[in-house]
PDB file of C-alpha atoms in Angstrom:
ATOM      1  CA  ALA A  14       0.000   0.000   0.000  1.00 76.00           C
ATOM      2  CA  GLN A  15       1.086   3.541  -0.584  1.00 82.00           C
ATOM      3  CA  SER A  16       0.762   6.540   1.669  1.00 88.00           C
ATOM      4  CA  VAL A  17       1.979  10.090   2.008  1.00 93.00           C
ATOM      5  CA  THR A  18       2.778  11.994   5.184  1.00 95.00           C
ATOM      6  CA  GLN A  19       3.068  15.752   5.214  1.00 96.00           C
ATOM      7  CA  LEU A  20       4.630  17.045   8.414  1.00 91.00           C
ATOM      8  CA  GLY A  21       2.992  20.240   9.619  1.00 91.00           C
ATOM      9  CA  SER A  22      -0.538  21.185   8.687  1.00 94.00           C
ATOM     10  CA  HIS A  23       0.512  24.850   8.794  1.00 96.00           C
ATOM     11  CA  VAL A  24       3.854  26.461   7.979  1.00 97.00           C
ATOM     12  CA  SER A  25       4.462  30.184   8.454  1.00 97.00           C
ATOM     13  CA  VAL A  26       7.410  32.027   6.924  1.00 97.00           C
ATOM     14  CA  SER A  27       8.385  35.637   6.404  1.00 97.00           C
ATOM     15  CA  GLU A  28       8.420  37.084   2.926  1.00 97.00           C
ATOM     16  CA  GLY A  29      11.851  36.445   1.436  1.00 97.00           C
ATOM     17  CA  ALA A  30      12.589  33.484   3.704  1.00 97.00           C
ATOM     18  CA  LEU A  31      13.220  29.904   2.653  1.00 97.00           C
ATOM     19  CA  VAL A  32      10.162  27.725   2.162  1.00 98.00           C
ATOM     20  CA  LEU A  33      10.462  24.054   3.158  1.00 97.00           C
ATOM     21  CA  LEU A  34       7.415  21.804   3.041  1.00 98.00           C
ATOM     22  CA  ARG A  35       8.029  18.219   4.059  1.00 97.00           C
ATOM     23  CA  CYS A  36       6.698  15.090   2.387  1.00 97.00           C
ATOM     24  CA  ASN A  37       7.530  11.476   3.145  1.00 96.00           C
ATOM     25  CA  TYR A  38       6.042   8.590   1.216  1.00 93.00           C
ATOM     26  CA  SER A  39       5.605   4.906   1.614  1.00 90.00           C
ATOM     27  CA  SER A  40       5.547   2.708  -1.463  1.00 81.00           C
ATOM     28  CA  SER A  41       6.418  -0.908  -2.123  1.00 76.00           C
ATOM     29  CA  VAL A  42       7.113  -0.182  -5.770  1.00 75.00           C
ATOM     30  CA  PRO A  43       8.907   2.687  -7.505  1.00 75.00           C
ATOM     31  CA  PRO A  44       6.685   5.705  -7.240  1.00 83.00           C
ATOM     32  CA  TYR A  45       5.822   8.771  -9.195  1.00 87.00           C
ATOM     33  CA  LEU A  46       5.658  11.793  -6.880  1.00 90.00           C
ATOM     34  CA  PHE A  47       3.872  15.099  -7.264  1.00 92.00           C
ATOM     35  CA  TRP A  48       3.314  18.414  -5.573  1.00 96.00           C
ATOM     36  CA  TYR A  49       0.030  20.200  -6.206  1.00 95.00           C
ATOM     37  CA  VAL A  50      -0.945  23.693  -5.013  1.00 96.00           C
ATOM     38  CA  GLN A  51      -4.419  24.981  -4.252  1.00 93.00           C
ATOM     39  CA  TYR A  52      -4.901  28.745  -4.171  1.00 92.00           C
ATOM     40  CA  PRO A  53      -8.051  30.102  -2.525  1.00 86.00           C
ATOM     41  CA  ASN A  54     -11.149  29.476  -4.620  1.00 83.00           C
ATOM     42  CA  GLN A  55      -9.180  27.692  -7.316  1.00 87.00           C
ATOM     43  CA  GLY A  56      -8.677  24.091  -8.384  1.00 88.00           C
ATOM     44  CA  LEU A  57      -5.584  22.055  -7.607  1.00 91.00           C
ATOM     45  CA  GLN A  58      -2.686  22.904  -9.913  1.00 92.00           C
ATOM     46  CA  LEU A  59       0.404  20.817 -10.622  1.00 91.00           C
ATOM     47  CA  LEU A  60       3.614  22.393  -9.286  1.00 94.00           C
ATOM     48  CA  LEU A  61       6.060  19.672 -10.254  1.00 92.00           C
ATOM     49  CA  LYS A  62       6.438  15.930 -10.653  1.00 90.00           C
ATOM     50  CA  TYR A  63       9.059  13.210 -10.317  1.00 89.00           C
ATOM     51  CA  THR A  64       8.769  10.345 -12.787  1.00 82.00           C
ATOM     52  CA  SER A  65      12.097   8.545 -12.345  1.00 77.00           C
ATOM     53  CA  ALA A  66      14.248  10.872 -14.413  1.00 76.00           C
ATOM     54  CA  ALA A  67      16.312  13.525 -12.592  1.00 84.00           C
ATOM     55  CA  THR A  68      16.007  13.378  -8.807  1.00 89.00           C
ATOM     56  CA  LEU A  69      16.001  17.177  -8.498  1.00 94.00           C
ATOM     57  CA  VAL A  70      12.837  18.450 -10.090  1.00 93.00           C
ATOM     58  CA  LYS A  71      12.141  22.076 -10.897  1.00 94.00           C
ATOM     59  CA  GLY A  72       8.585  23.332 -11.062  1.00 93.00           C
ATOM     60  CA  ILE A  73       6.652  26.488 -11.617  1.00 93.00           C
ATOM     61  CA  ASN A  74       6.991  29.698  -9.609  1.00 93.00           C
ATOM     62  CA  GLY A  75      10.538  28.913  -8.456  1.00 96.00           C
ATOM     63  CA  PHE A  76       9.674  25.744  -6.519  1.00 97.00           C
ATOM     64  CA  GLU A  77      11.767  22.596  -6.632  1.00 97.00           C
ATOM     65  CA  ALA A  78      11.796  19.223  -4.929  1.00 97.00           C
ATOM     66  CA  GLU A  79      14.376  16.490  -4.503  1.00 94.00           C
ATOM     67  CA  PHE A  80      13.550  12.791  -4.569  1.00 93.00           C
ATOM     68  CA  LYS A  81      15.613  10.989  -1.907  1.00 93.00           C
ATOM     69  CA  LYS A  82      14.980   7.273  -2.060  1.00 89.00           C
ATOM     70  CA  SER A  83      17.084   6.510   1.033  1.00 90.00           C
ATOM     71  CA  GLU A  84      14.971   8.894   3.088  1.00 92.00           C
ATOM     72  CA  THR A  85      11.690   8.185   1.234  1.00 93.00           C
ATOM     73  CA  SER A  86      11.258  11.929   1.017  1.00 95.00           C
ATOM     74  CA  PHE A  87      10.190  14.474  -1.581  1.00 95.00           C
ATOM     75  CA  HIS A  88      10.414  17.816   0.224  1.00 97.00           C
ATOM     76  CA  LEU A  89       9.348  21.003  -1.553  1.00 98.00           C
ATOM     77  CA  THR A  90      11.546  24.094  -1.340  1.00 98.00           C
ATOM     78  CA  LYS A  91      11.707  27.650  -2.594  1.00 98.00           C
ATOM     79  CA  PRO A  92      14.642  29.930  -1.751  1.00 97.00           C
ATOM     80  CA  SER A  93      12.614  33.092  -1.187  1.00 97.00           C
ATOM     81  CA  ALA A  94       8.920  33.188  -0.273  1.00 97.00           C
ATOM     82  CA  HIS A  95       6.573  35.633  -1.926  1.00 97.00           C
ATOM     83  CA  MET A  96       3.221  36.764  -0.602  1.00 96.00           C
ATOM     84  CA  SER A  97       1.570  35.125  -3.614  1.00 95.00           C
ATOM     85  CA  ASP A  98       2.864  31.713  -2.475  1.00 97.00           C
ATOM     86  CA  ALA A  99       0.300  31.608   0.316  1.00 96.00           C
ATOM     87  CA  ALA A 100      -1.805  28.544  -0.485  1.00 96.00           C
ATOM     88  CA  GLU A 101      -2.348  24.915   0.454  1.00 96.00           C
ATOM     89  CA  TYR A 102       0.197  22.431  -0.852  1.00 98.00           C
ATOM     90  CA  PHE A 103      -0.433  18.734  -1.367  1.00 97.00           C
ATOM     91  CA  CYS A 104       2.119  15.998  -1.910  1.00 96.00           C
ATOM     92  CA  ALA A 105       0.900  12.941  -3.831  1.00 93.00           C
ATOM     93  CA  VAL A 106       2.213   9.550  -4.901  1.00 90.00           C
ATOM     94  CA  THR A 107       1.167   7.029  -7.512  1.00 85.00           C
ATOM     95  CA  ARG A 108       2.336   3.626  -8.584  1.00 72.00           C
ATOM     96  CA  MET A 109       4.040   3.398 -11.956  1.00 67.00           C
ATOM     97  CA  ASP A 110       1.605   0.648 -12.960  1.00 69.00           C
ATOM     98  CA  SER A 111      -1.481   2.678 -12.021  1.00 71.00           C
ATOM     99  CA  SER A 112      -0.274   6.208 -12.434  1.00 70.00           C
ATOM    100  CA  TYR A 113      -3.786   7.622 -12.767  1.00 77.00           C
ATOM    101  CA  LYS A 114      -4.594   7.042  -9.079  1.00 84.00           C
ATOM    102  CA  LEU A 115      -3.089   9.768  -6.922  1.00 89.00           C
ATOM    103  CA  ILE A 116      -2.707   9.187  -3.186  1.00 91.00           C
ATOM    104  CA  PHE A 117      -2.609  12.602  -1.513  1.00 94.00           C
ATOM    105  CA  GLY A 118      -1.202  13.763   1.780  1.00 95.00           C
ATOM    106  CA  SER A 119      -3.388  15.811   4.100  1.00 95.00           C
ATOM    107  CA  GLY A 120      -1.890  19.080   2.923  1.00 96.00           C
ATOM    108  CA  THR A 121       0.180  21.923   4.360  1.00 97.00           C
ATOM    109  CA  ARG A 122      -1.129  25.450   4.458  1.00 97.00           C
ATOM    110  CA  LEU A 123       1.644  27.963   3.794  1.00 97.00           C
ATOM    111  CA  LEU A 124       1.267  31.385   5.392  1.00 97.00           C
ATOM    112  CA  VAL A 125       3.603  34.180   4.275  1.00 97.00           C
ATOM    113  CA  ARG A 126       4.101  37.077   6.680  1.00 96.00           C
ATOM    114  CA  PRO A 127       4.975  40.524   5.281  1.00 94.00           C
TER     115      PRO A 127
ATOM    116  CA  GLY B   9     -14.197  25.956 -21.898  1.00 53.00           C
ATOM    117  CA  ALA B  10     -10.620  26.581 -20.911  1.00 79.00           C
ATOM    118  CA  GLY B  11     -10.649  24.478 -17.769  1.00 91.00           C
ATOM    119  CA  VAL B  12     -12.581  21.764 -15.969  1.00 95.00           C
ATOM    120  CA  SER B  13     -16.018  23.041 -15.054  1.00 96.00           C
ATOM    121  CA  GLN B  14     -18.030  21.663 -12.140  1.00 97.00           C
ATOM    122  CA  THR B  15     -21.620  22.415 -11.211  1.00 97.00           C
ATOM    123  CA  PRO B  16     -23.070  23.233  -8.819  1.00 97.00           C
ATOM    124  CA  SER B  17     -20.289  24.935  -6.890  1.00 96.00           C
ATOM    125  CA  ASN B  18     -22.321  24.536  -3.708  1.00 97.00           C
ATOM    126  CA  LYS B  19     -25.116  22.135  -2.876  1.00 97.00           C
ATOM    127  CA  VAL B  20     -26.987  21.909   0.407  1.00 98.00           C
ATOM    128  CA  THR B  21     -29.357  18.992   0.801  1.00 97.00           C
ATOM    129  CA  GLU B  22     -31.153  17.056   3.473  1.00 97.00           C
ATOM    130  CA  LYS B  23     -30.228  13.623   4.705  1.00 97.00           C
ATOM    131  CA  GLY B  24     -31.795  10.946   2.542  1.00 97.00           C
ATOM    132  CA  LYS B  25     -32.058  13.053  -0.615  1.00 98.00           C
ATOM    133  CA  TYR B  26     -30.579  12.278  -4.039  1.00 98.00           C
ATOM    134  CA  VAL B  27     -27.810  14.477  -5.448  1.00 98.00           C
ATOM    135  CA  GLU B  28     -26.159  14.831  -8.855  1.00 98.00           C
ATOM    136  CA  LEU B  29     -22.843  16.611  -9.404  1.00 98.00           C
ATOM    137  CA  ARG B  30     -21.707  17.443 -12.911  1.00 98.00           C
ATOM    138  CA  CYS B  31     -18.252  17.688 -14.431  1.00 98.00           C
ATOM    139  CA  ASP B  32     -17.359  19.102 -17.845  1.00 97.00           C
ATOM    140  CA  PRO B  33     -13.735  18.198 -18.619  1.00 95.00           C
ATOM    141  CA  ILE B  34     -11.249  19.993 -20.824  1.00 93.00           C
ATOM    142  CA  SER B  35     -12.105  19.392 -24.463  1.00 92.00           C
ATOM    143  CA  GLY B  36     -10.159  16.460 -25.874  1.00 88.00           C
ATOM    144  CA  HIS B  37      -9.239  14.932 -22.529  1.00 89.00           C
ATOM    145  CA  THR B  38     -10.158  11.255 -22.608  1.00 88.00           C
ATOM    146  CA  ALA B  39      -9.410  10.512 -18.962  1.00 90.00           C
ATOM    147  CA  LEU B  40     -11.709  11.815 -16.224  1.00 93.00           C
ATOM    148  CA  TYR B  41     -11.430  11.384 -12.460  1.00 94.00           C
ATOM    149  CA  TRP B  42     -13.542  12.034  -9.401  1.00 97.00           C
ATOM    150  CA  TYR B  43     -11.954  12.699  -6.015  1.00 97.00           C
ATOM    151  CA  ARG B  44     -13.493  13.589  -2.662  1.00 97.00           C
ATOM    152  CA  GLN B  45     -11.905  16.017  -0.215  1.00 95.00           C
ATOM    153  CA  SER B  46     -13.154  16.011   3.346  1.00 94.00           C
ATOM    154  CA  LEU B  47     -12.379  18.874   5.721  1.00 90.00           C
ATOM    155  CA  GLY B  48      -8.725  18.906   6.714  1.00 87.00           C
ATOM    156  CA  GLN B  49      -7.824  16.023   4.416  1.00 91.00           C
ATOM    157  CA  GLY B  50      -6.246  15.591   1.037  1.00 93.00           C
ATOM    158  CA  PRO B  51      -8.334  14.462  -1.917  1.00 95.00           C
ATOM    159  CA  GLU B  52      -9.257  10.757  -2.036  1.00 95.00           C
ATOM    160  CA  PHE B  53      -9.686   8.871  -5.307  1.00 94.00           C
ATOM    161  CA  LEU B  54     -13.210   7.762  -6.145  1.00 96.00           C
ATOM    162  CA  ILE B  55     -13.388   6.690  -9.790  1.00 95.00           C
ATOM    163  CA  TYR B  56     -11.556   6.965 -13.106  1.00 92.00           C
ATOM    164  CA  PHE B  57     -13.031   6.936 -16.605  1.00 92.00           C
ATOM    165  CA  GLN B  58     -11.166   6.241 -19.806  1.00 89.00           C
ATOM    166  CA  GLY B  59     -13.594   7.303 -22.504  1.00 87.00           C
ATOM    167  CA  THR B  60     -17.115   6.198 -21.615  1.00 89.00           C
ATOM    168  CA  GLY B  61     -16.202   3.315 -19.347  1.00 88.00           C
ATOM    169  CA  ALA B  62     -15.264   3.305 -15.685  1.00 88.00           C
ATOM    170  CA  ALA B  63     -11.760   1.847 -15.732  1.00 86.00           C
ATOM    171  CA  ASP B  64     -11.415   1.843 -11.947  1.00 90.00           C
ATOM    172  CA  ASP B  65     -14.229   2.501  -9.460  1.00 93.00           C
ATOM    173  CA  SER B  66     -12.436   1.026  -6.481  1.00 92.00           C
ATOM    174  CA  GLY B  67     -12.599   4.283  -4.536  1.00 93.00           C
ATOM    175  CA  LEU B  68     -16.387   4.587  -4.452  1.00 96.00           C
ATOM    176  CA  PRO B  69     -17.256   4.193  -0.755  1.00 95.00           C
ATOM    177  CA  ASN B  70     -20.450   2.141  -1.209  1.00 95.00           C
ATOM    178  CA  ASP B  71     -23.270   1.394  -3.622  1.00 95.00           C
ATOM    179  CA  ARG B  72     -24.997   4.706  -2.912  1.00 97.00           C
ATOM    180  CA  PHE B  73     -22.364   6.324  -5.128  1.00 97.00           C
ATOM    181  CA  PHE B  74     -22.450   5.950  -8.888  1.00 96.00           C
ATOM    182  CA  ALA B  75     -20.892   7.862 -11.771  1.00 97.00           C
ATOM    183  CA  VAL B  76     -21.535   7.904 -15.504  1.00 96.00           C
ATOM    184  CA  ARG B  77     -19.923   9.367 -18.580  1.00 95.00           C
ATOM    185  CA  PRO B  78     -22.258   8.291 -21.386  1.00 94.00           C
ATOM    186  CA  GLU B  79     -20.669  10.137 -24.303  1.00 91.00           C
ATOM    187  CA  GLY B  80     -17.086  10.205 -23.120  1.00 88.00           C
ATOM    188  CA  SER B  81     -17.134  13.866 -22.170  1.00 93.00           C
ATOM    189  CA  VAL B  82     -19.384  15.204 -19.397  1.00 96.00           C
ATOM    190  CA  SER B  83     -19.616  13.067 -16.275  1.00 97.00           C
ATOM    191  CA  THR B  84     -22.196  12.973 -13.493  1.00 98.00           C
ATOM    192  CA  LEU B  85     -21.540  11.721  -9.978  1.00 98.00           C
ATOM    193  CA  LYS B  86     -24.748  10.485  -8.383  1.00 98.00           C
ATOM    194  CA  ILE B  87     -25.266   9.997  -4.671  1.00 98.00           C
ATOM    195  CA  GLN B  88     -28.393   8.274  -3.407  1.00 97.00           C
ATOM    196  CA  ARG B  89     -29.847   8.496   0.103  1.00 97.00           C
ATOM    197  CA  THR B  90     -27.281  11.070   1.169  1.00 98.00           C
ATOM    198  CA  GLU B  91     -25.831  10.896   4.671  1.00 97.00           C
ATOM    199  CA  ARG B  92     -24.188  13.594   6.769  1.00 96.00           C
ATOM    200  CA  GLY B  93     -20.847  11.838   6.285  1.00 96.00           C
ATOM    201  CA  ASP B  94     -21.081  12.489   2.550  1.00 97.00           C
ATOM    202  CA  SER B  95     -20.462  16.191   3.197  1.00 97.00           C
ATOM    203  CA  ALA B  96     -17.248  17.092   1.398  1.00 97.00           C
ATOM    204  CA  VAL B  97     -15.864  18.847  -1.658  1.00 96.00           C
ATOM    205  CA  TYR B  98     -16.146  16.635  -4.712  1.00 98.00           C
ATOM    206  CA  LEU B  99     -13.355  17.305  -7.195  1.00 97.00           C
ATOM    207  CA  CYS B 100     -13.304  16.398 -10.840  1.00 97.00           C
ATOM    208  CA  ALA B 101     -10.133  16.242 -12.928  1.00 94.00           C
ATOM    209  CA  SER B 102      -9.263  15.380 -16.498  1.00 92.00           C
ATOM    210  CA  SER B 103      -6.106  14.528 -18.376  1.00 88.00           C
ATOM    211  CA  LEU B 104      -4.889  13.839 -21.895  1.00 83.00           C
ATOM    212  CA  SER B 105      -3.056  10.677 -21.029  1.00 67.00           C
ATOM    213  CA  THR B 106      -2.571   8.108 -18.322  1.00 59.00           C
ATOM    214  CA  SER B 107       0.323   6.453 -20.069  1.00 59.00           C
ATOM    215  CA  GLN B 108       3.035   5.203 -17.760  1.00 46.00           C
ATOM    216  CA  ARG B 109       5.634   6.732 -20.035  1.00 46.00           C
ATOM    217  CA  ASP B 110       3.906  10.082 -19.970  1.00 58.00           C
ATOM    218  CA  THR B 111       2.319  10.502 -16.593  1.00 58.00           C
ATOM    219  CA  GLY B 112      -0.616  12.679 -17.485  1.00 63.00           C
ATOM    220  CA  GLU B 113      -0.976  15.891 -15.564  1.00 79.00           C
ATOM    221  CA  LEU B 114      -4.383  16.084 -13.925  1.00 87.00           C
ATOM    222  CA  PHE B 115      -6.286  19.331 -14.385  1.00 90.00           C
ATOM    223  CA  PHE B 116      -8.700  19.868 -11.519  1.00 93.00           C
ATOM    224  CA  GLY B 117     -11.924  21.800 -11.365  1.00 94.00           C
ATOM    225  CA  GLU B 118     -12.786  24.041  -8.422  1.00 94.00           C
ATOM    226  CA  GLY B 119     -14.998  21.388  -6.916  1.00 95.00           C
ATOM    227  CA  SER B 120     -18.584  21.022  -5.787  1.00 97.00           C
ATOM    228  CA  ARG B 121     -19.067  21.547  -2.075  1.00 97.00           C
ATOM    229  CA  LEU B 122     -21.790  19.222  -0.789  1.00 98.00           C
ATOM    230  CA  THR B 123     -23.372  19.797   2.605  1.00 98.00           C
ATOM    231  CA  VAL B 124     -25.814  17.229   3.929  1.00 97.00           C
ATOM    232  CA  LEU B 125     -27.931  18.507   6.820  1.00 96.00           C
TER     233      LEU B 125
END
């Protein structure tokens, strides 16, 4: 079975500070991993994805994530937070043989202080 | 339309009533998905359509839930004899491909918020 754990339901950072959102996964088979973002009153939007190519994945809006198999982690980072980054972020995993079925974490709400 | 459209955006109903939620995917997307997001949780998979057929309905919680996609485009999620525990945001998504070699990006709608009193 697969699962995703996102540590911290809320993360607060100052504008300009480093953003680090944590995601650990459990999977018995090689996974595909994703980060989705949900802005207020909008649908979920793909930030980035890992599909077994490069372990450091760059996404939209300056976000990136690194797949670390030894740590079963896929943490999301951004060097400098912007007010517009305030949103809810979801980590998700799928199996390579059923890549349509996303298993989501419970989400982390990012607050950016001026 | 440009994105995935879901109607209604909000639905309040009474326990025991029947509810239909509609999803209009992005034109040309053959794959369509329904997810359910309860308060404080991430979305949970319900069902996946490839074309007109339900390729995987393993996430439907029980037989009160049913979904159709008769012409391979618009889909309707149907909930019979609603219960208070059905209250959630129901998300629809579509994608061009579910190929393993080209993991299809899912494009989500804004969701239909269902409240069962």
